[in-house]
PDB file of C-alpha atoms and ligand atoms in Angstrom:
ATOM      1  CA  UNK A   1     121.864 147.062 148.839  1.00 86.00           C
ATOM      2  CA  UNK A   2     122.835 143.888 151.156  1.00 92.00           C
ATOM      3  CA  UNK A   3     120.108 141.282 150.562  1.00 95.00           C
ATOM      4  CA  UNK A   4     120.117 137.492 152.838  1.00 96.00           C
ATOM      5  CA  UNK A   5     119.037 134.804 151.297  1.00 97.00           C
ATOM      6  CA  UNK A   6     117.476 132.045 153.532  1.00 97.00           C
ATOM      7  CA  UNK A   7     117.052 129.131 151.865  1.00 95.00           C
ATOM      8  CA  UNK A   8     118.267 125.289 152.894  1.00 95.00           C
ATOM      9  CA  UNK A   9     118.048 123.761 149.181  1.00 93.00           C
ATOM     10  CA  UNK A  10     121.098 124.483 147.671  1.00 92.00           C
ATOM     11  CA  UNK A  11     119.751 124.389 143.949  1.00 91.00           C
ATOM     12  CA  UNK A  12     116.930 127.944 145.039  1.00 91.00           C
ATOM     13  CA  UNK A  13     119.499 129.487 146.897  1.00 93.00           C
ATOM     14  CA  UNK A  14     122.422 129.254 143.930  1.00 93.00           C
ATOM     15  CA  UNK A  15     119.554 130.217 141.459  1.00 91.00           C
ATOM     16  CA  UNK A  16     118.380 132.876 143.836  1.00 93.00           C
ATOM     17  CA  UNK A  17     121.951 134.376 144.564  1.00 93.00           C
ATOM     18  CA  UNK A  18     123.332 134.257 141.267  1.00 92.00           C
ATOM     19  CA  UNK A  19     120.064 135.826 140.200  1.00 92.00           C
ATOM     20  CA  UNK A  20     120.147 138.769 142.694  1.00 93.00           C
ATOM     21  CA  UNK A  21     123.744 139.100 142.222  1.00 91.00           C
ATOM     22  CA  UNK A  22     123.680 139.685 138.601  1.00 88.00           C
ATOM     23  CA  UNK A  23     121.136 142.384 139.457  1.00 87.00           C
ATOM     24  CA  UNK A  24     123.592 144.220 141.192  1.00 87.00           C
ATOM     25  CA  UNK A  25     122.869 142.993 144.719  1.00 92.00           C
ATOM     26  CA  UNK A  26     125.199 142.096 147.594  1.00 92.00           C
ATOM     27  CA  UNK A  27     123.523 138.825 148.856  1.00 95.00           C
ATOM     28  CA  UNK A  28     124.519 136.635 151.737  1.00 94.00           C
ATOM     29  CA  UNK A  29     123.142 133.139 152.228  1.00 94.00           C
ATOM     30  CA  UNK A  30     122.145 131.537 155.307  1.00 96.00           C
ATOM     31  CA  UNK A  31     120.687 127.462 155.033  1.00 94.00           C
ATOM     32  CA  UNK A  32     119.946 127.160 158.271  1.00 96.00           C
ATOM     33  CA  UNK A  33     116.900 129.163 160.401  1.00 96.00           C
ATOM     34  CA  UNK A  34     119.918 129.872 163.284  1.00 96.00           C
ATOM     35  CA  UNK A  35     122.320 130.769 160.871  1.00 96.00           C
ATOM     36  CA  UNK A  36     119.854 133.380 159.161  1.00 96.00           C
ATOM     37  CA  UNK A  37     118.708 134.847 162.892  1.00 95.00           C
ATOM     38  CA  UNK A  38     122.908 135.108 163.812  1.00 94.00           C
ATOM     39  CA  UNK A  39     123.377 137.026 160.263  1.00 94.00           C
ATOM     40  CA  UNK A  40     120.342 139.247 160.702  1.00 92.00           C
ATOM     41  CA  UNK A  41     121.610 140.274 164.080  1.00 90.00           C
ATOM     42  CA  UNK A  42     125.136 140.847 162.894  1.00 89.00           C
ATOM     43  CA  UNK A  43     124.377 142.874 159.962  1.00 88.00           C
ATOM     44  CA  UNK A  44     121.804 145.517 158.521  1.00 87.00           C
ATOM     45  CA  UNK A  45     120.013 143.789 155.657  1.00 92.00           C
ATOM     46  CA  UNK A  46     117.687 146.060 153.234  1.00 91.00           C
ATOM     47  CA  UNK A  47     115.806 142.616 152.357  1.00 95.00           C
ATOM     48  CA  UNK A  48     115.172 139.090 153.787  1.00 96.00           C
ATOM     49  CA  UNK A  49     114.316 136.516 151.354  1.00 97.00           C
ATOM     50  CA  UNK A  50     112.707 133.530 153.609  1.00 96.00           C
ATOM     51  CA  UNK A  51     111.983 130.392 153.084  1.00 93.00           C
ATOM     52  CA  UNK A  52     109.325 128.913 155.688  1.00 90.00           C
ATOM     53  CA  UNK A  53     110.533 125.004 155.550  1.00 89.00           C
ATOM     54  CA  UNK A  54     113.896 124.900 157.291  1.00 92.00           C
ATOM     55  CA  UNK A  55     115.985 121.907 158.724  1.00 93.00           C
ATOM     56  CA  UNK A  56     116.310 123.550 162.282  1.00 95.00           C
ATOM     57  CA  UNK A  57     113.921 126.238 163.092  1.00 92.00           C
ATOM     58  CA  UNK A  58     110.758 127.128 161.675  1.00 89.00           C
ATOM     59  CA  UNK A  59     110.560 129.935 159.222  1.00 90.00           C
ATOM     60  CA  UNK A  60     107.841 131.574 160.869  1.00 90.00           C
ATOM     61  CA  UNK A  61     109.926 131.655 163.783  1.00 92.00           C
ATOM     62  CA  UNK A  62     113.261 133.280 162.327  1.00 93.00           C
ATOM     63  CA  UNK A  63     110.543 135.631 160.840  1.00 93.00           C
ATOM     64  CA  UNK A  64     109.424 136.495 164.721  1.00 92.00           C
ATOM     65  CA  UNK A  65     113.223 136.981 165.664  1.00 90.00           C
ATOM     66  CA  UNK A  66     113.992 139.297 162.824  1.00 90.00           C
ATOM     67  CA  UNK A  67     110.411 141.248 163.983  1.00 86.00           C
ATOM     68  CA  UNK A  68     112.115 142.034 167.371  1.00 85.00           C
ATOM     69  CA  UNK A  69     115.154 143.845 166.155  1.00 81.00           C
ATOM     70  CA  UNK A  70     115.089 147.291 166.368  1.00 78.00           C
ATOM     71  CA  UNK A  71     115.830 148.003 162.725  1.00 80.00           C
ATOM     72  CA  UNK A  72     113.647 145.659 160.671  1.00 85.00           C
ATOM     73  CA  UNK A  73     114.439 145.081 157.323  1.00 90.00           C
ATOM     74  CA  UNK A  74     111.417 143.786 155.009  1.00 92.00           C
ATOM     75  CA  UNK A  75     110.530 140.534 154.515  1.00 94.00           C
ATOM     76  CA  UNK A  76     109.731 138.217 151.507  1.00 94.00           C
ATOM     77  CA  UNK A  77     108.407 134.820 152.506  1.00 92.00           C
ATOM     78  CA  UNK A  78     108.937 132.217 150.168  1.00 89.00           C
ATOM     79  CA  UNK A  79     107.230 128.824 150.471  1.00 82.00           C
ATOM     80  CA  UNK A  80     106.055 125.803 148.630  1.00 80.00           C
ATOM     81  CA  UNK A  81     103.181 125.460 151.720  1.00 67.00           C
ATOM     82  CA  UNK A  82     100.684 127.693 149.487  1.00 66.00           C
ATOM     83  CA  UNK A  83      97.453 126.955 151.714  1.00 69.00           C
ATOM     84  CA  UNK A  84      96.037 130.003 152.425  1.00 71.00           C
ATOM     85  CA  UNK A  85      96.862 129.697 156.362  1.00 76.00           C
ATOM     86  CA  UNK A  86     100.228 129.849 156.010  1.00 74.00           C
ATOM     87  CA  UNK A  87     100.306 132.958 154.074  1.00 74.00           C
ATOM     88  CA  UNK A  88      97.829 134.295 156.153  1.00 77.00           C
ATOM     89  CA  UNK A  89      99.953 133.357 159.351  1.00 81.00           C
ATOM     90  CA  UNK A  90     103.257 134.766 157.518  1.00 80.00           C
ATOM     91  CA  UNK A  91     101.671 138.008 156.309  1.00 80.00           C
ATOM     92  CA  UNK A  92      99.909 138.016 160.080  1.00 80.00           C
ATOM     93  CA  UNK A  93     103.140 137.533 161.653  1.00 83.00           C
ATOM     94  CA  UNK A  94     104.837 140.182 159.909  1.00 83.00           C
ATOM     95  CA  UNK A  95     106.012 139.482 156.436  1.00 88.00           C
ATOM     96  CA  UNK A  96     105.573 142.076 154.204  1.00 88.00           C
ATOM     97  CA  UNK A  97     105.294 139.803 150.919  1.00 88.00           C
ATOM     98  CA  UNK A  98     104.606 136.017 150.020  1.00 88.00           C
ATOM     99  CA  UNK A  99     106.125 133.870 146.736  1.00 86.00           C
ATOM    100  CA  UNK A 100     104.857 130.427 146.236  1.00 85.00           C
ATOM    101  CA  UNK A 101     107.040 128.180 144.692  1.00 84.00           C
ATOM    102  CA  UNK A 102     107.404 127.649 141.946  1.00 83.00           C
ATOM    103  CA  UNK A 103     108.104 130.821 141.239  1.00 83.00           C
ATOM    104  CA  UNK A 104     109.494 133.059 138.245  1.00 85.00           C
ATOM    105  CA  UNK A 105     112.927 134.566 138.962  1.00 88.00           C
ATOM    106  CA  UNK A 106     111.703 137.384 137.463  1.00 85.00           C
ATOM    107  CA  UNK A 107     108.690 137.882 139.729  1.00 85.00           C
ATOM    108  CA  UNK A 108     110.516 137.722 142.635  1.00 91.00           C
ATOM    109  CA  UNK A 109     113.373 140.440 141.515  1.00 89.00           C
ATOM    110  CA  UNK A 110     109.969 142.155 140.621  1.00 84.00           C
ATOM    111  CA  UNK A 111     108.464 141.654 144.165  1.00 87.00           C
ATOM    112  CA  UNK A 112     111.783 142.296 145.770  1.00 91.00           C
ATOM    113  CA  UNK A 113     112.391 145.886 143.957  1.00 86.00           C
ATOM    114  CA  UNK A 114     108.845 147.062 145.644  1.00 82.00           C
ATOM    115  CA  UNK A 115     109.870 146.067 149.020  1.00 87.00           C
ATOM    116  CA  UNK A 116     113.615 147.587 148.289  1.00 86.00           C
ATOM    117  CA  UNK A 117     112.381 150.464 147.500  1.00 77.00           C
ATOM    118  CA  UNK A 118     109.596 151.044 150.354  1.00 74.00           C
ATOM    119  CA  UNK A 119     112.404 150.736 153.029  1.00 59.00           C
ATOM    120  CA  UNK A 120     113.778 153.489 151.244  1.00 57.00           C
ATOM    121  CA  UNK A 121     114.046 157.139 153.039  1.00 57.00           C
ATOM    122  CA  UNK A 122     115.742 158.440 150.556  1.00 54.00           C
ATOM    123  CA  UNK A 123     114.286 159.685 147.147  1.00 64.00           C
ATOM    124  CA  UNK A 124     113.783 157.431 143.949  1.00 75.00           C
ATOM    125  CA  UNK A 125     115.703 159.955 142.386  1.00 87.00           C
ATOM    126  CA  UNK A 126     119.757 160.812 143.311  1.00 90.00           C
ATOM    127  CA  UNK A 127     121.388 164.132 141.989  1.00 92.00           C
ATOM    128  CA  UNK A 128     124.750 165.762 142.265  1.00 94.00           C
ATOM    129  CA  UNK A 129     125.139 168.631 139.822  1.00 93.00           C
ATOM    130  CA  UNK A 130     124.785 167.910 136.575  1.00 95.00           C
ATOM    131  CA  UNK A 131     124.636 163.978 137.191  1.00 96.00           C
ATOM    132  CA  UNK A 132     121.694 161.764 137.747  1.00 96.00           C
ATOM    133  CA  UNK A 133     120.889 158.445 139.342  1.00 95.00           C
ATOM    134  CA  UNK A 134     117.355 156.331 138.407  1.00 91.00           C
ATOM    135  CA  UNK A 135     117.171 154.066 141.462  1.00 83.00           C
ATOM    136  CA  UNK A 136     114.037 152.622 139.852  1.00 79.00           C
ATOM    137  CA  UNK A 137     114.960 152.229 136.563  1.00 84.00           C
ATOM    138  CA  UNK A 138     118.564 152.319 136.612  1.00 88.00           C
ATOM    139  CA  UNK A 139     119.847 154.842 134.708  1.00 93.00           C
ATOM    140  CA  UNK A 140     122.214 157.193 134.810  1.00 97.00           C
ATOM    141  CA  UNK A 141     122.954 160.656 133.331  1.00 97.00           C
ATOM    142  CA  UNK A 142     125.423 163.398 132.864  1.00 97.00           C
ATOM    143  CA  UNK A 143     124.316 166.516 131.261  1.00 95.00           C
ATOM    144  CA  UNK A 144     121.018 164.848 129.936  1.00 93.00           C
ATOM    145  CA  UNK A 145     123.786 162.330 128.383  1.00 95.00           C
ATOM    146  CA  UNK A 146     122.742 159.194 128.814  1.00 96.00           C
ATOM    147  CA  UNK A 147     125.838 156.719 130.708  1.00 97.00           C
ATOM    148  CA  UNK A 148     125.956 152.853 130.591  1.00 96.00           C
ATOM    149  CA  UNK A 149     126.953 151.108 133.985  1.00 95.00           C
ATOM    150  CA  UNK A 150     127.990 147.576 134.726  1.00 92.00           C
ATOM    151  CA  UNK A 151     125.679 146.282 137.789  1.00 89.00           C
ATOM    152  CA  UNK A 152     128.638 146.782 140.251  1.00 89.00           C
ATOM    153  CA  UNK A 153     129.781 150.127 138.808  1.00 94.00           C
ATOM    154  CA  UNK A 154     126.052 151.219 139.486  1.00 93.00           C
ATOM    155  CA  UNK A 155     126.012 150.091 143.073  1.00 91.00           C
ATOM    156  CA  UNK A 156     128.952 152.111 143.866  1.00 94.00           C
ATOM    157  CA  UNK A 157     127.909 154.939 141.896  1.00 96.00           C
ATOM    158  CA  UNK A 158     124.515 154.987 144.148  1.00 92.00           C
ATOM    159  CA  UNK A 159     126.471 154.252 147.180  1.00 90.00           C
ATOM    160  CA  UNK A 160     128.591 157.232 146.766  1.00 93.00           C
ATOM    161  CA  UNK A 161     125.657 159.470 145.825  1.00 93.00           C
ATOM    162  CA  UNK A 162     123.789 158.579 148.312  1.00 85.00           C
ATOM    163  CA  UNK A 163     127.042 159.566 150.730  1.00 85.00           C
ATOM    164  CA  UNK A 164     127.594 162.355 148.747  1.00 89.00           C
ATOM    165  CA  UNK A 165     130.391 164.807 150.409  1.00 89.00           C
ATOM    166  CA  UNK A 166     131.349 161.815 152.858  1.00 84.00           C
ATOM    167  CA  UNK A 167     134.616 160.412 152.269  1.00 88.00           C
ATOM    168  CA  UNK A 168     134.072 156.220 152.049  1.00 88.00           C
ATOM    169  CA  UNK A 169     136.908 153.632 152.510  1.00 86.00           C
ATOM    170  CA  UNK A 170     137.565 150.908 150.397  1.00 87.00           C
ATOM    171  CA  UNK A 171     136.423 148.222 152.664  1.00 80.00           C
ATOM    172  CA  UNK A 172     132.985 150.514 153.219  1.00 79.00           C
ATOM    173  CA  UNK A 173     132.336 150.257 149.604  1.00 86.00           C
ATOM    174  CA  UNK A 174     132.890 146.450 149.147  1.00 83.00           C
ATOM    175  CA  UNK A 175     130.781 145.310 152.336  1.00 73.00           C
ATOM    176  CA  UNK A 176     127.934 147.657 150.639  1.00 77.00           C
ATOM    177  CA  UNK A 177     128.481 146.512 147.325  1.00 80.00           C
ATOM    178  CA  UNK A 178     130.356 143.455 146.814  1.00 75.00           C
ATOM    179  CA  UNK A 179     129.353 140.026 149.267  1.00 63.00           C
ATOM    180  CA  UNK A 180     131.249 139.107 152.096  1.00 53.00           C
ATOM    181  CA  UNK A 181     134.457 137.702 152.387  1.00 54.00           C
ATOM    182  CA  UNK A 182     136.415 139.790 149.777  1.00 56.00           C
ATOM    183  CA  UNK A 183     138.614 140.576 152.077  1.00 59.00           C
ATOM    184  CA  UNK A 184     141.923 141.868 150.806  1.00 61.00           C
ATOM    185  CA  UNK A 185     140.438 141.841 147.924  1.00 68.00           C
ATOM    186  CA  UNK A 186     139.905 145.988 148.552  1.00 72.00           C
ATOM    187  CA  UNK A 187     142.331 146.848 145.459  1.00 82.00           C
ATOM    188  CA  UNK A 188     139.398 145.757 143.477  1.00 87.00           C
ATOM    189  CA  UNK A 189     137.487 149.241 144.366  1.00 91.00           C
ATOM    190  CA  UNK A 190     140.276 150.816 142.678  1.00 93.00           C
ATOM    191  CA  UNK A 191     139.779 148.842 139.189  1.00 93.00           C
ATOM    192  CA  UNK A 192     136.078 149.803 139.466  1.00 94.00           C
ATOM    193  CA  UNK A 193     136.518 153.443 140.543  1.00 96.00           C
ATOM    194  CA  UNK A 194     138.307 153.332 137.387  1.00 97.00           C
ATOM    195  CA  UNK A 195     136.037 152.589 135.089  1.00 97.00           C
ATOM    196  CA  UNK A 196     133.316 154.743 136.926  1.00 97.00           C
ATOM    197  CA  UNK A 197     135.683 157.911 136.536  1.00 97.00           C
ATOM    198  CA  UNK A 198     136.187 157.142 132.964  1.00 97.00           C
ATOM    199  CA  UNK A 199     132.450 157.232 132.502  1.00 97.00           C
ATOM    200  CA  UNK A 200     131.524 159.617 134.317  1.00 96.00           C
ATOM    201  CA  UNK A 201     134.390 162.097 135.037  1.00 96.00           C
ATOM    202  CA  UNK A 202     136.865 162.210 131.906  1.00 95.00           C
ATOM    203  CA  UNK A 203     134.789 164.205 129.689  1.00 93.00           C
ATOM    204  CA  UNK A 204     134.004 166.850 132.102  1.00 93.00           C
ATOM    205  CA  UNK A 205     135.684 169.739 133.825  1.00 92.00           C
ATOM    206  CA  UNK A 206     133.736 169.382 136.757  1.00 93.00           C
ATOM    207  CA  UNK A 207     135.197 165.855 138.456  1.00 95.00           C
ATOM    208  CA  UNK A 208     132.958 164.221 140.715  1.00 95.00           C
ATOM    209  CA  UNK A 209     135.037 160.946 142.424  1.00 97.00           C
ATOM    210  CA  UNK A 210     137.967 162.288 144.730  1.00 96.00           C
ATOM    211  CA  UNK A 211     140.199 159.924 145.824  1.00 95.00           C
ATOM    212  CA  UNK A 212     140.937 161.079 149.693  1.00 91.00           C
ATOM    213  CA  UNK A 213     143.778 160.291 150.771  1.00 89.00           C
ATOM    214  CA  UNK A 214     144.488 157.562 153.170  1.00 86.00           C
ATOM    215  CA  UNK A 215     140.736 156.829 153.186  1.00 87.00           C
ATOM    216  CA  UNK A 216     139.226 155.971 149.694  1.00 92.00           C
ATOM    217  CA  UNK A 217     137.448 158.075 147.962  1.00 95.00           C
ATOM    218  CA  UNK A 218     134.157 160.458 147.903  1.00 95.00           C
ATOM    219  CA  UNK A 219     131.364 161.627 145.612  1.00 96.00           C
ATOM    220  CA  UNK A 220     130.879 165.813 145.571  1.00 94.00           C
ATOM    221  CA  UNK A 221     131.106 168.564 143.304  1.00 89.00           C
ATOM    222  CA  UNK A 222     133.903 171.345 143.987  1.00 78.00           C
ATOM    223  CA  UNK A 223     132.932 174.265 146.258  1.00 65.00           C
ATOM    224  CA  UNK A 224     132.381 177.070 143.960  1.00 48.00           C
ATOM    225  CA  UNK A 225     134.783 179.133 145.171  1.00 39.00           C
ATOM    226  CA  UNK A 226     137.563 177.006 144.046  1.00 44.00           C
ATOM    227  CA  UNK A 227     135.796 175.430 141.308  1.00 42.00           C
ATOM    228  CA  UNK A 228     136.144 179.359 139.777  1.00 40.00           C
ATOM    229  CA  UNK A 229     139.236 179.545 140.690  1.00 38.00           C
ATOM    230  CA  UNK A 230     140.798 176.487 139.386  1.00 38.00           C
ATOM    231  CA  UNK A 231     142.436 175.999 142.590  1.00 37.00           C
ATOM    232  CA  UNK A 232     141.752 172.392 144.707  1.00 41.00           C
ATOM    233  CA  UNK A 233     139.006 171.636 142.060  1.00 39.00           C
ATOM    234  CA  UNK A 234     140.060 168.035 142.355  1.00 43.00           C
ATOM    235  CA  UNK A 235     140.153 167.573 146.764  1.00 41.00           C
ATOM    236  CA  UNK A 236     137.114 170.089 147.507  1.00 36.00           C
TER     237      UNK A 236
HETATM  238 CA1   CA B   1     113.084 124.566 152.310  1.00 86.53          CA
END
């Protein structure tokens, strides 16, 4: 989940990131109104966070620009103008949520989670064999055996179920998961698909995280034919 953050004082938008970071989301930051229309056009974002007073442009305008793309991602206005026109005219214009500050960190992750999840096709629920996924509440299970992720490890785990049988690269994984500019810093999937198979995979027969070959890796369970057969039960 790749979250921006549009915020010019730097004090919200460090509390905000670190916040939504430690949640387990990817978040970029824009500070400016032009900067956050450039990023929203560059890249697919599953949530906006937007505050309305900006140095350049005016909130309710970057909210208009993000409107006219073809994929819109939600919006959550966030604004210390609380007179009822304003939200109004946000809500009017397209928002799909208002925060006025000051606001509870925890109400906003609250808020933001709704709106996450309502731009979601896919079900609340992931499964792959005998392993679950809790997008809601964030759990995970093997064989009704309850598993504890890290944030990050949960992020790819999700990612990869939710691309289950699709082989992912290294770079794929960290622009979904981790924020931008780790580049080179790819080896890092490895330390983390680590950990993941060592939760999820080492007690089991059945291994679920592949490593492919000159790609990355891939979540599936082994075709049954050569699951039975013992043969390529780790590359199905
Ligand atoms: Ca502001």
């Amino acid at each position: 989940m790749r979250l921006l953050v549009v915020e010019d004082e730097k004090r919200i938008a460090d509390f905000l990131t670190r916040g939504l970071q430690s949640a387990g989301y990817a978040v970029d930051f824009a500070h400016t109104g032009n900067d956050a229309i450039e990023r929203v056009h560059a890249t697919e974002y599953d949530l906006v966070i937007l505050d309305l007073g900006l140095p350049d442009v005016d909130g309710l305008q970057v909210l208009q620009k993000i409107k006219n793309r073809k994929t819109i991602p939600p919006v959550l206005i966030l604004s210390a103008r609380d007179s009822v026109d304003d939200r109004v005219k946000g809500l009017e214009q397209g928002a799909d949520d208002y925060l006025v500050k000051p606001f509870a960190f925890v109400e906003l992750l609250a808020r933001a989670r709704v709106l996450l999840r309502r731009g979601q096709p896919t079900p609340e629920k992931l499964q792959v064999g005998d392993l679950t996924l809790d997008c809601i509440r964030r759990k995970v299970t093997r064989s009704n055996e309850s598993i504890e992720l890290a944030p990050k490890e949960f992020s790819i785990l999700e990612y990869m179920m939710r691309n289950r049988g699709r082989p992912l690269s290294r770079t794929m994984i960290v622009e979904h998961v981790w924020d931008m500019d780790y580049d080179g810093l790819t080896n890092i999937v490895d330390v983390y698909i680590r950990h993941l198979r060592s939760k999820i995979d080492d007690k089991f027969v059945t291994k679920m995280i592949h490593t492919v070959r000159g790609i990355g890796y891939m979540l599936d369970i082994p075709e049954m034919h050569s699951y039975a057969s013992g043969v390529d039960a780790g590359t199905a």
